[in-house]
């Protein structure tokens, strides 16, 4: 494994509550990403980060915010959870250099909003 | 805008049969393409990247710029190949990110 962990692995929350998912890496990689995976949609980028305090929106960023105050942690917050945000959330990292093409993924967080 | 299309949601073959998972892309620059595999409820794993032209688990993929395709092939499917397969396209530059297709679920029957 590339030293990337996500927490929690599973979470059930109520509509309207805020939720924060954590992605932690031990590889000192610059780039980190949050995707959501839904049947029929594949993986869609929510937000990504290219350095500490440097973040940008992906294609499905509405209702989500992120923070990256240190290299190793990338937090995804659902400001007010809705049922449409029930999904599996994957974090990914990308390193520098020719040997680090593509991404390495975390194990995912299965979020259910009831 | 870049786009990845995997036309088949589901693909079912018998063990020992050839398999081809299709991927087409749309991108104005020089493409950097990947195949990822996800076994049941596990994390996504990098299977192939076009730049390395390698063969992993018997799978190969060739980039065809004329047809804008990056199809994944294996001559003899095995039951353990049953999984979800995603094709992905990288945008370069300082804001590097991957765009994924919607995936193809491959089932290899005994």
PDB file of C-alpha atoms in Angstrom:
ATOM      1  CA  UNK A   1       0.000   0.000   0.000  1.00  0.00           C
ATOM      2  CA  UNK A   2       1.018   3.578  -0.638  1.00  0.00           C
ATOM      3  CA  UNK A   3       0.206   4.727   2.890  1.00  0.00           C
ATOM      4  CA  UNK A   4      -3.212   6.237   2.365  1.00  0.00           C
ATOM      5  CA  UNK A   5      -6.033   5.715   4.839  1.00  0.00           C
ATOM      6  CA  UNK A   6      -9.575   6.985   5.007  1.00  0.00           C
ATOM      7  CA  UNK A   7     -11.768   7.420   8.057  1.00  0.00           C
ATOM      8  CA  UNK A   8     -14.381   6.499   8.919  1.00  0.00           C
ATOM      9  CA  UNK A   9     -14.909   3.431   6.742  1.00  0.00           C
ATOM     10  CA  UNK A  10     -18.652   3.532   7.222  1.00  0.00           C
ATOM     11  CA  UNK A  11     -20.981   6.247   8.438  1.00  0.00           C
ATOM     12  CA  UNK A  12     -24.707   6.743   8.718  1.00  0.00           C
ATOM     13  CA  UNK A  13     -25.888  10.281   9.283  1.00  0.00           C
ATOM     14  CA  UNK A  14     -29.108  12.228   9.256  1.00  0.00           C
ATOM     15  CA  UNK A  15     -30.184  14.691   6.630  1.00  0.00           C
ATOM     16  CA  UNK A  16     -29.082  18.213   7.434  1.00  0.00           C
ATOM     17  CA  UNK A  17     -26.123  17.324   9.627  1.00  0.00           C
ATOM     18  CA  UNK A  18     -22.535  18.229   8.751  1.00  0.00           C
ATOM     19  CA  UNK A  19     -20.155  15.362   8.068  1.00  0.00           C
ATOM     20  CA  UNK A  20     -16.374  15.340   7.722  1.00  0.00           C
ATOM     21  CA  UNK A  21     -14.411  12.586   6.041  1.00  0.00           C
ATOM     22  CA  UNK A  22     -10.675  12.321   6.506  1.00  0.00           C
ATOM     23  CA  UNK A  23      -7.955  11.199   4.143  1.00  0.00           C
ATOM     24  CA  UNK A  24      -4.495  10.680   5.587  1.00  0.00           C
ATOM     25  CA  UNK A  25      -1.305   9.886   3.684  1.00  0.00           C
ATOM     26  CA  UNK A  26       2.173   9.094   4.892  1.00  0.00           C
ATOM     27  CA  UNK A  27       3.939   9.527   1.535  1.00  0.00           C
ATOM     28  CA  UNK A  28       4.326  13.310   1.459  1.00  0.00           C
ATOM     29  CA  UNK A  29       2.538  13.461  -1.899  1.00  0.00           C
ATOM     30  CA  UNK A  30       1.573  16.855  -3.183  1.00  0.00           C
ATOM     31  CA  UNK A  31      -1.665  16.008  -4.992  1.00  0.00           C
ATOM     32  CA  UNK A  32      -4.729  14.655  -3.211  1.00  0.00           C
ATOM     33  CA  UNK A  33      -8.224  14.082  -4.551  1.00  0.00           C
ATOM     34  CA  UNK A  34     -11.752  13.281  -3.422  1.00  0.00           C
ATOM     35  CA  UNK A  35     -14.057  11.298  -5.677  1.00  0.00           C
ATOM     36  CA  UNK A  36     -17.493   9.876  -5.208  1.00  0.00           C
ATOM     37  CA  UNK A  37     -18.506   6.584  -6.767  1.00  0.00           C
ATOM     38  CA  UNK A  38     -22.099   5.934  -7.759  1.00  0.00           C
ATOM     39  CA  UNK A  39     -23.664   3.192  -9.894  1.00  0.00           C
ATOM     40  CA  UNK A  40     -24.049   4.355 -13.451  1.00  0.00           C
ATOM     41  CA  UNK A  41     -21.832   7.380 -12.901  1.00  0.00           C
ATOM     42  CA  UNK A  42     -18.443   5.870 -12.263  1.00  0.00           C
ATOM     43  CA  UNK A  43     -16.075   8.085 -10.303  1.00  0.00           C
ATOM     44  CA  UNK A  44     -16.641  11.830 -10.286  1.00  0.00           C
ATOM     45  CA  UNK A  45     -14.184  14.352  -8.946  1.00  0.00           C
ATOM     46  CA  UNK A  46     -15.445  16.457  -6.050  1.00  0.00           C
ATOM     47  CA  UNK A  47     -12.400  18.521  -5.056  1.00  0.00           C
ATOM     48  CA  UNK A  48      -8.671  18.212  -5.295  1.00  0.00           C
ATOM     49  CA  UNK A  49      -5.606  19.749  -3.732  1.00  0.00           C
ATOM     50  CA  UNK A  50      -2.212  20.509  -5.256  1.00  0.00           C
ATOM     51  CA  UNK A  51      -0.564  21.626  -2.044  1.00  0.00           C
ATOM     52  CA  UNK A  52      -1.180  22.854   1.473  1.00  0.00           C
ATOM     53  CA  UNK A  53      -4.037  25.354   1.397  1.00  0.00           C
ATOM     54  CA  UNK A  54      -4.257  24.977  -2.403  1.00  0.00           C
ATOM     55  CA  UNK A  55      -7.524  23.392  -3.470  1.00  0.00           C
ATOM     56  CA  UNK A  56      -9.832  23.509  -6.434  1.00  0.00           C
ATOM     57  CA  UNK A  57     -13.274  22.296  -7.425  1.00  0.00           C
ATOM     58  CA  UNK A  58     -14.079  19.238  -9.455  1.00  0.00           C
ATOM     59  CA  UNK A  59     -17.175  18.481 -11.472  1.00  0.00           C
ATOM     60  CA  UNK A  60     -19.532  17.752  -8.548  1.00  0.00           C
ATOM     61  CA  UNK A  61     -18.395  20.172  -5.848  1.00  0.00           C
ATOM     62  CA  UNK A  62     -21.764  21.646  -4.837  1.00  0.00           C
ATOM     63  CA  UNK A  63     -22.559  20.881  -1.205  1.00  0.00           C
ATOM     64  CA  UNK A  64     -18.967  19.942  -0.399  1.00  0.00           C
ATOM     65  CA  UNK A  65     -15.985  21.813   0.970  1.00  0.00           C
ATOM     66  CA  UNK A  66     -12.401  20.724   1.616  1.00  0.00           C
ATOM     67  CA  UNK A  67      -9.457  21.754   3.665  1.00  0.00           C
ATOM     68  CA  UNK A  68      -5.779  20.914   3.583  1.00  0.00           C
ATOM     69  CA  UNK A  69      -3.878  22.524   6.428  1.00  0.00           C
ATOM     70  CA  UNK A  70      -0.996  20.045   6.274  1.00  0.00           C
ATOM     71  CA  UNK A  71       0.423  17.826   3.575  1.00  0.00           C
ATOM     72  CA  UNK A  72      -0.744  14.561   5.057  1.00  0.00           C
ATOM     73  CA  UNK A  73      -4.427  15.355   5.634  1.00  0.00           C
ATOM     74  CA  UNK A  74      -7.194  16.238   3.195  1.00  0.00           C
ATOM     75  CA  UNK A  75     -10.621  16.693   4.735  1.00  0.00           C
ATOM     76  CA  UNK A  76     -13.932  16.563   2.899  1.00  0.00           C
ATOM     77  CA  UNK A  77     -16.931  18.205   4.573  1.00  0.00           C
ATOM     78  CA  UNK A  78     -20.543  17.827   3.637  1.00  0.00           C
ATOM     79  CA  UNK A  79     -21.915  21.059   4.972  1.00  0.00           C
ATOM     80  CA  UNK A  80     -25.506  19.843   5.321  1.00  0.00           C
ATOM     81  CA  UNK A  81     -25.872  16.234   4.256  1.00  0.00           C
ATOM     82  CA  UNK A  82     -28.615  15.278   1.808  1.00  0.00           C
ATOM     83  CA  UNK A  83     -29.809  11.884   0.646  1.00  0.00           C
ATOM     84  CA  UNK A  84     -28.254  12.532  -2.779  1.00  0.00           C
ATOM     85  CA  UNK A  85     -24.869  12.496  -1.086  1.00  0.00           C
ATOM     86  CA  UNK A  86     -25.269   8.871  -0.095  1.00  0.00           C
ATOM     87  CA  UNK A  87     -22.304   7.361  -1.885  1.00  0.00           C
ATOM     88  CA  UNK A  88     -18.917   5.746  -1.571  1.00  0.00           C
ATOM     89  CA  UNK A  89     -16.181   8.343  -1.253  1.00  0.00           C
ATOM     90  CA  UNK A  90     -12.643   7.637  -2.365  1.00  0.00           C
ATOM     91  CA  UNK A  91      -9.542   9.605  -1.642  1.00  0.00           C
ATOM     92  CA  UNK A  92      -6.536   9.355  -3.949  1.00  0.00           C
ATOM     93  CA  UNK A  93      -2.974  10.616  -4.052  1.00  0.00           C
ATOM     94  CA  UNK A  94      -0.510  11.227  -6.844  1.00  0.00           C
ATOM     95  CA  UNK A  95       3.185  11.579  -6.415  1.00  0.00           C
ATOM     96  CA  UNK A  96       5.789  13.434  -8.395  1.00  0.00           C
ATOM     97  CA  UNK A  97       8.004  12.085 -11.085  1.00  0.00           C
ATOM     98  CA  UNK A  98       7.795   9.605 -13.882  1.00  0.00           C
ATOM     99  CA  UNK A  99       7.438   6.676 -11.527  1.00  0.00           C
ATOM    100  CA  UNK A 100       4.204   7.948 -10.069  1.00  0.00           C
ATOM    101  CA  UNK A 101       1.785   8.101 -12.940  1.00  0.00           C
ATOM    102  CA  UNK A 102      -1.852   7.777 -12.122  1.00  0.00           C
ATOM    103  CA  UNK A 103      -3.295   7.579  -8.652  1.00  0.00           C
ATOM    104  CA  UNK A 104      -3.248   5.391  -5.589  1.00  0.00           C
ATOM    105  CA  UNK A 105      -6.634   5.068  -3.915  1.00  0.00           C
ATOM    106  CA  UNK A 106      -7.787   4.701  -0.355  1.00  0.00           C
ATOM    107  CA  UNK A 107     -10.202   1.985   0.698  1.00  0.00           C
ATOM    108  CA  UNK A 108     -13.225   4.258   0.575  1.00  0.00           C
ATOM    109  CA  UNK A 109     -15.831   5.596   2.988  1.00  0.00           C
ATOM    110  CA  UNK A 110     -19.373   4.321   2.598  1.00  0.00           C
ATOM    111  CA  UNK A 111     -21.685   7.168   3.627  1.00  0.00           C
ATOM    112  CA  UNK A 112     -25.422   6.768   4.058  1.00  0.00           C
ATOM    113  CA  UNK A 113     -27.608   9.816   4.620  1.00  0.00           C
ATOM    114  CA  UNK A 114     -31.025   8.956   6.071  1.00  0.00           C
TER     115      UNK A 114
ATOM    116  CA  UNK B   1     -13.399  19.365 -22.186  1.00  0.00           C
ATOM    117  CA  UNK B   2     -12.046  15.882 -21.761  1.00  0.00           C
ATOM    118  CA  UNK B   3     -14.339  12.897 -21.778  1.00  0.00           C
ATOM    119  CA  UNK B   4     -14.021   9.148 -21.400  1.00  0.00           C
ATOM    120  CA  UNK B   5     -16.660   6.809 -22.756  1.00  0.00           C
ATOM    121  CA  UNK B   6     -17.034   3.155 -21.864  1.00  0.00           C
ATOM    122  CA  UNK B   7     -19.971   2.029 -23.986  1.00  0.00           C
ATOM    123  CA  UNK B   8     -20.673  -1.233 -22.173  1.00  0.00           C
ATOM    124  CA  UNK B   9     -22.003  -1.174 -18.626  1.00  0.00           C
ATOM    125  CA  UNK B  10     -21.945  -4.950 -18.440  1.00  0.00           C
ATOM    126  CA  UNK B  11     -19.884  -7.579 -20.237  1.00  0.00           C
ATOM    127  CA  UNK B  12     -20.256 -11.290 -19.696  1.00  0.00           C
ATOM    128  CA  UNK B  13     -17.939 -13.934 -21.157  1.00  0.00           C
ATOM    129  CA  UNK B  14     -17.075 -17.550 -20.487  1.00  0.00           C
ATOM    130  CA  UNK B  15     -13.806 -18.665 -18.999  1.00  0.00           C
ATOM    131  CA  UNK B  16     -11.151 -19.056 -21.668  1.00  0.00           C
ATOM    132  CA  UNK B  17     -12.874 -16.715 -24.114  1.00  0.00           C
ATOM    133  CA  UNK B  18     -11.235 -13.513 -25.341  1.00  0.00           C
ATOM    134  CA  UNK B  19     -12.375 -10.308 -23.764  1.00  0.00           C
ATOM    135  CA  UNK B  20     -12.251  -6.701 -24.933  1.00  0.00           C
ATOM    136  CA  UNK B  21     -13.400  -3.767 -22.848  1.00  0.00           C
ATOM    137  CA  UNK B  22     -13.871  -0.666 -24.915  1.00  0.00           C
ATOM    138  CA  UNK B  23     -12.752   2.830 -24.051  1.00  0.00           C
ATOM    139  CA  UNK B  24     -12.948   5.944 -26.201  1.00  0.00           C
ATOM    140  CA  UNK B  25     -11.754   9.352 -25.210  1.00  0.00           C
ATOM    141  CA  UNK B  26     -12.033  12.975 -26.204  1.00  0.00           C
ATOM    142  CA  UNK B  27      -9.135  15.277 -25.402  1.00  0.00           C
ATOM    143  CA  UNK B  28      -7.498  18.156 -27.214  1.00  0.00           C
ATOM    144  CA  UNK B  29      -4.005  17.522 -25.909  1.00  0.00           C
ATOM    145  CA  UNK B  30      -1.700  14.530 -25.850  1.00  0.00           C
ATOM    146  CA  UNK B  31      -3.589  11.859 -23.906  1.00  0.00           C
ATOM    147  CA  UNK B  32      -2.305   9.957 -20.917  1.00  0.00           C
ATOM    148  CA  UNK B  33      -4.543   6.934 -20.387  1.00  0.00           C
ATOM    149  CA  UNK B  34      -4.997   4.313 -17.709  1.00  0.00           C
ATOM    150  CA  UNK B  35      -7.053   1.293 -16.822  1.00  0.00           C
ATOM    151  CA  UNK B  36      -8.093   0.728 -13.235  1.00  0.00           C
ATOM    152  CA  UNK B  37      -9.705  -2.377 -11.765  1.00  0.00           C
ATOM    153  CA  UNK B  38     -11.928  -2.683  -8.728  1.00  0.00           C
ATOM    154  CA  UNK B  39     -12.635  -6.105  -7.285  1.00  0.00           C
ATOM    155  CA  UNK B  40     -15.755  -6.512  -5.224  1.00  0.00           C
ATOM    156  CA  UNK B  41     -15.949  -3.733  -2.596  1.00  0.00           C
ATOM    157  CA  UNK B  42     -12.226  -3.087  -2.702  1.00  0.00           C
ATOM    158  CA  UNK B  43     -10.175  -0.050  -3.568  1.00  0.00           C
ATOM    159  CA  UNK B  44      -9.354   0.793  -7.155  1.00  0.00           C
ATOM    160  CA  UNK B  45      -6.024  -0.507  -8.357  1.00  0.00           C
ATOM    161  CA  UNK B  46      -3.976   0.645 -11.300  1.00  0.00           C
ATOM    162  CA  UNK B  47      -3.974  -2.077 -13.942  1.00  0.00           C
ATOM    163  CA  UNK B  48      -2.286  -0.489 -16.936  1.00  0.00           C
ATOM    164  CA  UNK B  49      -0.958   2.817 -18.146  1.00  0.00           C
ATOM    165  CA  UNK B  50      -0.475   3.403 -21.842  1.00  0.00           C
ATOM    166  CA  UNK B  51       2.908   5.039 -21.508  1.00  0.00           C
ATOM    167  CA  UNK B  52       4.530   1.906 -20.141  1.00  0.00           C
ATOM    168  CA  UNK B  53       3.058  -0.492 -22.740  1.00  0.00           C
ATOM    169  CA  UNK B  54       3.180  -3.293 -20.210  1.00  0.00           C
ATOM    170  CA  UNK B  55       1.058  -6.402 -19.760  1.00  0.00           C
ATOM    171  CA  UNK B  56      -0.466  -7.014 -16.353  1.00  0.00           C
ATOM    172  CA  UNK B  57      -2.362 -10.210 -15.483  1.00  0.00           C
ATOM    173  CA  UNK B  58      -2.463 -10.968 -19.199  1.00  0.00           C
ATOM    174  CA  UNK B  59      -4.213  -7.696 -20.065  1.00  0.00           C
ATOM    175  CA  UNK B  60      -2.916  -5.312 -22.690  1.00  0.00           C
ATOM    176  CA  UNK B  61      -4.158  -2.021 -24.064  1.00  0.00           C
ATOM    177  CA  UNK B  62      -3.005  -0.059 -27.069  1.00  0.00           C
ATOM    178  CA  UNK B  63      -3.559   3.609 -27.567  1.00  0.00           C
ATOM    179  CA  UNK B  64      -5.043   4.331 -31.000  1.00  0.00           C
ATOM    180  CA  UNK B  65      -4.910   8.068 -31.508  1.00  0.00           C
ATOM    181  CA  UNK B  66      -6.629   7.878 -34.885  1.00  0.00           C
ATOM    182  CA  UNK B  67      -9.671   6.193 -33.379  1.00  0.00           C
ATOM    183  CA  UNK B  68      -9.209   7.885 -29.987  1.00  0.00           C
ATOM    184  CA  UNK B  69      -9.481   4.536 -28.300  1.00  0.00           C
ATOM    185  CA  UNK B  70      -7.695   2.623 -25.548  1.00  0.00           C
ATOM    186  CA  UNK B  71      -9.381  -0.761 -25.489  1.00  0.00           C
ATOM    187  CA  UNK B  72      -8.415  -3.345 -22.869  1.00  0.00           C
ATOM    188  CA  UNK B  73      -7.877  -6.888 -24.120  1.00  0.00           C
ATOM    189  CA  UNK B  74      -7.134 -10.321 -22.785  1.00  0.00           C
ATOM    190  CA  UNK B  75      -6.943 -13.428 -24.973  1.00  0.00           C
ATOM    191  CA  UNK B  76      -8.213 -15.920 -22.392  1.00  0.00           C
ATOM    192  CA  UNK B  77     -10.464 -14.668 -19.586  1.00  0.00           C
ATOM    193  CA  UNK B  78     -10.240 -16.169 -16.107  1.00  0.00           C
ATOM    194  CA  UNK B  79     -12.917 -16.220 -13.406  1.00  0.00           C
ATOM    195  CA  UNK B  80     -10.735 -14.055 -11.165  1.00  0.00           C
ATOM    196  CA  UNK B  81     -10.893 -11.319 -13.800  1.00  0.00           C
ATOM    197  CA  UNK B  82     -14.500 -10.637 -12.789  1.00  0.00           C
ATOM    198  CA  UNK B  83     -14.472  -7.026 -11.570  1.00  0.00           C
ATOM    199  CA  UNK B  84     -15.346  -3.460 -12.438  1.00  0.00           C
ATOM    200  CA  UNK B  85     -12.980  -1.857 -14.920  1.00  0.00           C
ATOM    201  CA  UNK B  86     -12.522   1.869 -15.332  1.00  0.00           C
ATOM    202  CA  UNK B  87     -10.755   3.704 -18.115  1.00  0.00           C
ATOM    203  CA  UNK B  88      -9.262   7.056 -17.112  1.00  0.00           C
ATOM    204  CA  UNK B  89      -7.721  10.033 -18.884  1.00  0.00           C
ATOM    205  CA  UNK B  90      -5.250  12.401 -17.273  1.00  0.00           C
ATOM    206  CA  UNK B  91      -5.120  16.107 -17.897  1.00  0.00           C
ATOM    207  CA  UNK B  92      -1.627  17.412 -17.552  1.00  0.00           C
ATOM    208  CA  UNK B  93      -0.050  20.548 -16.281  1.00  0.00           C
ATOM    209  CA  UNK B  94      -0.025  21.848 -12.732  1.00  0.00           C
ATOM    210  CA  UNK B  95      -3.646  20.865 -12.112  1.00  0.00           C
ATOM    211  CA  UNK B  96      -3.237  17.196 -12.862  1.00  0.00           C
ATOM    212  CA  UNK B  97      -6.430  15.189 -12.484  1.00  0.00           C
ATOM    213  CA  UNK B  98      -8.012  12.028 -13.815  1.00  0.00           C
ATOM    214  CA  UNK B  99     -11.344  11.813 -15.573  1.00  0.00           C
ATOM    215  CA  UNK B 100     -12.963   8.398 -15.381  1.00  0.00           C
ATOM    216  CA  UNK B 101     -15.383   6.567 -17.589  1.00  0.00           C
ATOM    217  CA  UNK B 102     -18.503   5.106 -16.020  1.00  0.00           C
ATOM    218  CA  UNK B 103     -17.013   1.663 -15.842  1.00  0.00           C
ATOM    219  CA  UNK B 104     -17.685  -1.782 -17.270  1.00  0.00           C
ATOM    220  CA  UNK B 105     -18.606  -4.688 -15.016  1.00  0.00           C
ATOM    221  CA  UNK B 106     -16.951  -7.805 -16.365  1.00  0.00           C
ATOM    222  CA  UNK B 107     -18.310 -11.184 -15.365  1.00  0.00           C
ATOM    223  CA  UNK B 108     -16.404 -14.295 -16.343  1.00  0.00           C
ATOM    224  CA  UNK B 109     -18.591 -17.368 -16.128  1.00  0.00           C
ATOM    225  CA  UNK B 110     -17.213 -20.869 -15.475  1.00  0.00           C
TER     226      UNK B 110
END
